[in-house]
mmCIF file with all atom_site columns, C-alpha atoms in Angstrom:
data_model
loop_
_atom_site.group_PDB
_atom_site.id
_atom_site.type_symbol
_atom_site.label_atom_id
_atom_site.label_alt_id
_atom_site.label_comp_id
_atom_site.label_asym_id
_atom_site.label_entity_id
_atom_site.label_seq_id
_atom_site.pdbx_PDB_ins_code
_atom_site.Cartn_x
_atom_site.Cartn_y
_atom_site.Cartn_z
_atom_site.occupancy
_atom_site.B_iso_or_equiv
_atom_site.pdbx_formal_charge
_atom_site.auth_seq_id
_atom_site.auth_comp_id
_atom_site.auth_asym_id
_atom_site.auth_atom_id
_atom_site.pdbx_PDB_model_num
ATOM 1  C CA . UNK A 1 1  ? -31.950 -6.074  -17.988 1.00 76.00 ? 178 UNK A CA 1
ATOM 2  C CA . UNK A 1 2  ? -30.703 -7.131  -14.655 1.00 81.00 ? 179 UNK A CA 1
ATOM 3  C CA . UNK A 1 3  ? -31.215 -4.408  -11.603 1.00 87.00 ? 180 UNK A CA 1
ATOM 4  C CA . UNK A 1 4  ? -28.628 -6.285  -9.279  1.00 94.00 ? 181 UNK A CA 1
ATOM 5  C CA . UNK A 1 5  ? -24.946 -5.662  -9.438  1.00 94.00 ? 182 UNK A CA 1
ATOM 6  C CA . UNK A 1 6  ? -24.146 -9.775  -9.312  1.00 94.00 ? 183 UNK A CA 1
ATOM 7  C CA . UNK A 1 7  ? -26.398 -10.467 -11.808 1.00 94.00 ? 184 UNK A CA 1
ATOM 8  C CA . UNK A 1 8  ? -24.863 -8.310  -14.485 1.00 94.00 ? 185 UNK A CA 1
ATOM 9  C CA . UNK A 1 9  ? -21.613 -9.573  -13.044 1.00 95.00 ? 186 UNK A CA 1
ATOM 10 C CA . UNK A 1 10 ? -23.252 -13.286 -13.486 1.00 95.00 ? 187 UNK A CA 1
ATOM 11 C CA . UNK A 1 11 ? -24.000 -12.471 -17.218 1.00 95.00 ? 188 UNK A CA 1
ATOM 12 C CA . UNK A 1 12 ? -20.931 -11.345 -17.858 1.00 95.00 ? 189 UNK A CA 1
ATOM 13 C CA . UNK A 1 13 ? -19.311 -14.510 -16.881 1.00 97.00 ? 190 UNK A CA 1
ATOM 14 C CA . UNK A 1 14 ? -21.749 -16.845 -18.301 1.00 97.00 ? 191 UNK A CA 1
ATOM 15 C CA . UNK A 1 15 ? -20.924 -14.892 -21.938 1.00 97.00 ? 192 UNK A CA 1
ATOM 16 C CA . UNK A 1 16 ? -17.537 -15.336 -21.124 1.00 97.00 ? 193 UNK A CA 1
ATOM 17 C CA . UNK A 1 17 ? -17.964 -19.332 -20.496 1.00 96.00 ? 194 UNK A CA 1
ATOM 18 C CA . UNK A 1 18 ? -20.596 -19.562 -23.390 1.00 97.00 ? 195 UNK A CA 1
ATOM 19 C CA . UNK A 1 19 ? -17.602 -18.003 -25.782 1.00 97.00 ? 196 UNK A CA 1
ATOM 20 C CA . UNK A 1 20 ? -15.003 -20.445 -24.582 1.00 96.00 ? 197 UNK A CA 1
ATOM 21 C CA . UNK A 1 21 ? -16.877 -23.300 -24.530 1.00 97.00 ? 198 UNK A CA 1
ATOM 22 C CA . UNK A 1 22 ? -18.387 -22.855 -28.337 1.00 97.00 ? 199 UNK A CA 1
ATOM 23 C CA . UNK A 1 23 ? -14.175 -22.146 -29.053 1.00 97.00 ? 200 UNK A CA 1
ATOM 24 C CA . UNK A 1 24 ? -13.169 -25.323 -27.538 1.00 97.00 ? 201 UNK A CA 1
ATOM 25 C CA . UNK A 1 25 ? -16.304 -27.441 -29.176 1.00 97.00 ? 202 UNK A CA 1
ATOM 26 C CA . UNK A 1 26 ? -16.057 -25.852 -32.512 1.00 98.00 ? 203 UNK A CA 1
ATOM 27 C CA . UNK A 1 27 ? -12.051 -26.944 -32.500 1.00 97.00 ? 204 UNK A CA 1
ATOM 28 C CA . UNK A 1 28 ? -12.789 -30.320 -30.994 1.00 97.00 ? 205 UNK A CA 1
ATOM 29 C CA . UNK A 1 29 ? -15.550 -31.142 -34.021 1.00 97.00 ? 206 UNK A CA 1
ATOM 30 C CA . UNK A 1 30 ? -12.510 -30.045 -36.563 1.00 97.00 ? 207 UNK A CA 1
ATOM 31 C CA . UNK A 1 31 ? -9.793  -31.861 -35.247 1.00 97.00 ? 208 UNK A CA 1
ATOM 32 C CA . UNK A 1 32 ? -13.033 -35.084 -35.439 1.00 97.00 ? 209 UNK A CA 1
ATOM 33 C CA . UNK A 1 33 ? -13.446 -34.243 -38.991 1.00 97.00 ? 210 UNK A CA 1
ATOM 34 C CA . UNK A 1 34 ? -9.651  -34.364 -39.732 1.00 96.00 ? 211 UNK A CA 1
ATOM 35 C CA . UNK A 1 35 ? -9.334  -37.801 -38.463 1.00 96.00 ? 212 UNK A CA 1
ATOM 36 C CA . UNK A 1 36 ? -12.147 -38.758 -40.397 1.00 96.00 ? 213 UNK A CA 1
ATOM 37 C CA . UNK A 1 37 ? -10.652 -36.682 -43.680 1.00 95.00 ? 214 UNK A CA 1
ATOM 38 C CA . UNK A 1 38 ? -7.083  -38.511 -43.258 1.00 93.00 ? 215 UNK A CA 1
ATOM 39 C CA . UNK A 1 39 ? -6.306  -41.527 -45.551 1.00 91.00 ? 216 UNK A CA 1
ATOM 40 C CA . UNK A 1 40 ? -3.004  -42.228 -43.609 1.00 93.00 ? 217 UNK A CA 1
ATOM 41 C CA . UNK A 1 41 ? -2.930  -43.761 -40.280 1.00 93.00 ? 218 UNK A CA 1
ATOM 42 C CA . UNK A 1 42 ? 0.275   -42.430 -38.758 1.00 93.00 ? 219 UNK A CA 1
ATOM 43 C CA . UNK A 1 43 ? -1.441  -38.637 -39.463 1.00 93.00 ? 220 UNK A CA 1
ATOM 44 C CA . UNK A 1 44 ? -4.851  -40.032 -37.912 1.00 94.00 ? 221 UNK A CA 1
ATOM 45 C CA . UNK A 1 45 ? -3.046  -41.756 -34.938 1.00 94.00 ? 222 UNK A CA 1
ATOM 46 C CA . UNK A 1 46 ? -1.394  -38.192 -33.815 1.00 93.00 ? 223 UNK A CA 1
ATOM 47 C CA . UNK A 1 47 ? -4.149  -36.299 -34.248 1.00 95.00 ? 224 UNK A CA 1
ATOM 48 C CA . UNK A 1 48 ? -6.611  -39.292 -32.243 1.00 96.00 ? 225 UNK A CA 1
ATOM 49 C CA . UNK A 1 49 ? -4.689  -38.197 -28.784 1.00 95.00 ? 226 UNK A CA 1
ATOM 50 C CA . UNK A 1 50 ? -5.607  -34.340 -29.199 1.00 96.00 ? 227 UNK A CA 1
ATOM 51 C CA . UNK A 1 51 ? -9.438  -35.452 -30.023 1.00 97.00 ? 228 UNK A CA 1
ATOM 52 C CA . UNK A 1 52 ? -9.581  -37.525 -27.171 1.00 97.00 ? 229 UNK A CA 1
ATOM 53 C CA . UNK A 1 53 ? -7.999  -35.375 -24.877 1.00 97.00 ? 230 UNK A CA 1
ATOM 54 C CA . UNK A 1 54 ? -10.674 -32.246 -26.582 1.00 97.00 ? 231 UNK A CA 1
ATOM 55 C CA . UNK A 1 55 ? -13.767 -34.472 -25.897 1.00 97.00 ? 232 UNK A CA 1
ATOM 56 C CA . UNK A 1 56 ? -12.752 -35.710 -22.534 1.00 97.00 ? 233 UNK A CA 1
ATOM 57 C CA . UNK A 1 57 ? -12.507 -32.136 -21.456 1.00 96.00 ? 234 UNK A CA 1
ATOM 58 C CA . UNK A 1 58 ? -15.623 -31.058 -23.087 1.00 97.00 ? 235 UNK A CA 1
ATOM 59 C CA . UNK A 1 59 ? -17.529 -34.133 -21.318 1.00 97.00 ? 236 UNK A CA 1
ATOM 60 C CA . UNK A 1 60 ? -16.217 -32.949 -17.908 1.00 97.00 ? 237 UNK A CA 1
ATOM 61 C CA . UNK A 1 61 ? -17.361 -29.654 -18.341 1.00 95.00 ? 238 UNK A CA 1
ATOM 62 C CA . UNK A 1 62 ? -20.693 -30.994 -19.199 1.00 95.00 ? 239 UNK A CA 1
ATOM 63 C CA . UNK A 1 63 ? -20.361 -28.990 -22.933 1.00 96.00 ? 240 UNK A CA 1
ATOM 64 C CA . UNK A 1 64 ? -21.246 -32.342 -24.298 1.00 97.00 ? 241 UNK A CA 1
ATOM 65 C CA . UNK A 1 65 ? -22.972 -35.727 -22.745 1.00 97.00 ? 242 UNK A CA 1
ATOM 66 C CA . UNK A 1 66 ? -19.843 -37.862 -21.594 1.00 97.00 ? 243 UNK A CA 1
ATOM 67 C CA . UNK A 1 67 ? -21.030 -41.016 -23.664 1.00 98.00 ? 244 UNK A CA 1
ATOM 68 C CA . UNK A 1 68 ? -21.141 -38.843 -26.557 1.00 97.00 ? 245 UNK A CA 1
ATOM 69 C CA . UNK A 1 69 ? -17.818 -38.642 -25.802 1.00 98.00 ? 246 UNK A CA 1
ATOM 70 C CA . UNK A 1 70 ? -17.101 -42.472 -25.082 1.00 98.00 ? 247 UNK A CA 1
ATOM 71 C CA . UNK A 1 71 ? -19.318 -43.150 -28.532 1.00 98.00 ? 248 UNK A CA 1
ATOM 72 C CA . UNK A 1 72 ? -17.381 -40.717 -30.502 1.00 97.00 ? 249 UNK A CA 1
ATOM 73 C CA . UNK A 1 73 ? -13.876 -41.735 -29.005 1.00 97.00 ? 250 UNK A CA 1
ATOM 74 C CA . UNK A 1 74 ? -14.971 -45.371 -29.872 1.00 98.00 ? 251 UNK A CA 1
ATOM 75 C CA . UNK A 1 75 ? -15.812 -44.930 -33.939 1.00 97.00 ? 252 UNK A CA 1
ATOM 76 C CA . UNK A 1 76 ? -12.192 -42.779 -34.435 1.00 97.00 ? 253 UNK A CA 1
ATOM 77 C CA . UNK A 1 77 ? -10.467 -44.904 -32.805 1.00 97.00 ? 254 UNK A CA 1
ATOM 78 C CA . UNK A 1 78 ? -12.504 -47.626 -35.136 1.00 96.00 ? 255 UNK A CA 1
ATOM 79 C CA . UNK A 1 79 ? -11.373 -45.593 -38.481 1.00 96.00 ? 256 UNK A CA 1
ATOM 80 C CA . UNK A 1 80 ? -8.001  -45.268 -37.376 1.00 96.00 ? 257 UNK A CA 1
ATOM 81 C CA . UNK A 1 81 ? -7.645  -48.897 -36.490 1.00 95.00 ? 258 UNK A CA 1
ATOM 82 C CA . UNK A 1 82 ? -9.684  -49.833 -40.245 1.00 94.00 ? 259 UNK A CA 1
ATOM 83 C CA . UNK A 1 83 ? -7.076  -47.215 -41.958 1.00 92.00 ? 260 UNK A CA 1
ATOM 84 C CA . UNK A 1 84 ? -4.521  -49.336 -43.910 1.00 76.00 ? 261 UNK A CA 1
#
């Protein structure tokens, strides 16, 4: 256990962080796996803008690697565009 007062402050916050961040990546991989689920493309197309704008923010806070991002953002946007 920590002896100094910031460092119990410090794992308080990084629980905090650690929470949000699993939040935010565990929503970002369903709204993925909806595209990927949807057989129509105007359903896929609305929810494409919401992934993209998930991942990006999950790349800049360095949750995920950014071309991760760029790779995953590249084979949705792929499906959608296949999607008839």
């Amino acid at each position: 256990m920590a002896n100094h007062k910031s460092a119990i402050k410090r794992i308080r916050a990084n629980a905090a962080k650690r929470d949000l961040n699993r939040y935010q990546h565990k929503t970002a991989r369903t709204i993925v796996k909806n595209i990927r689920k949807s057989e129509s493309k105007s359903e896929a197309q609305s929810l494409l803008a919401t992934a993209f704008a998930a991942l990006d923010k999950l790349a800049k806070k360095n949750v995920i690697h950014k071309n991760k991002a760029s790779n995953l953002k590249s084979s949705l946007q792929k499906h959608v565009n296949s999607l008839a």
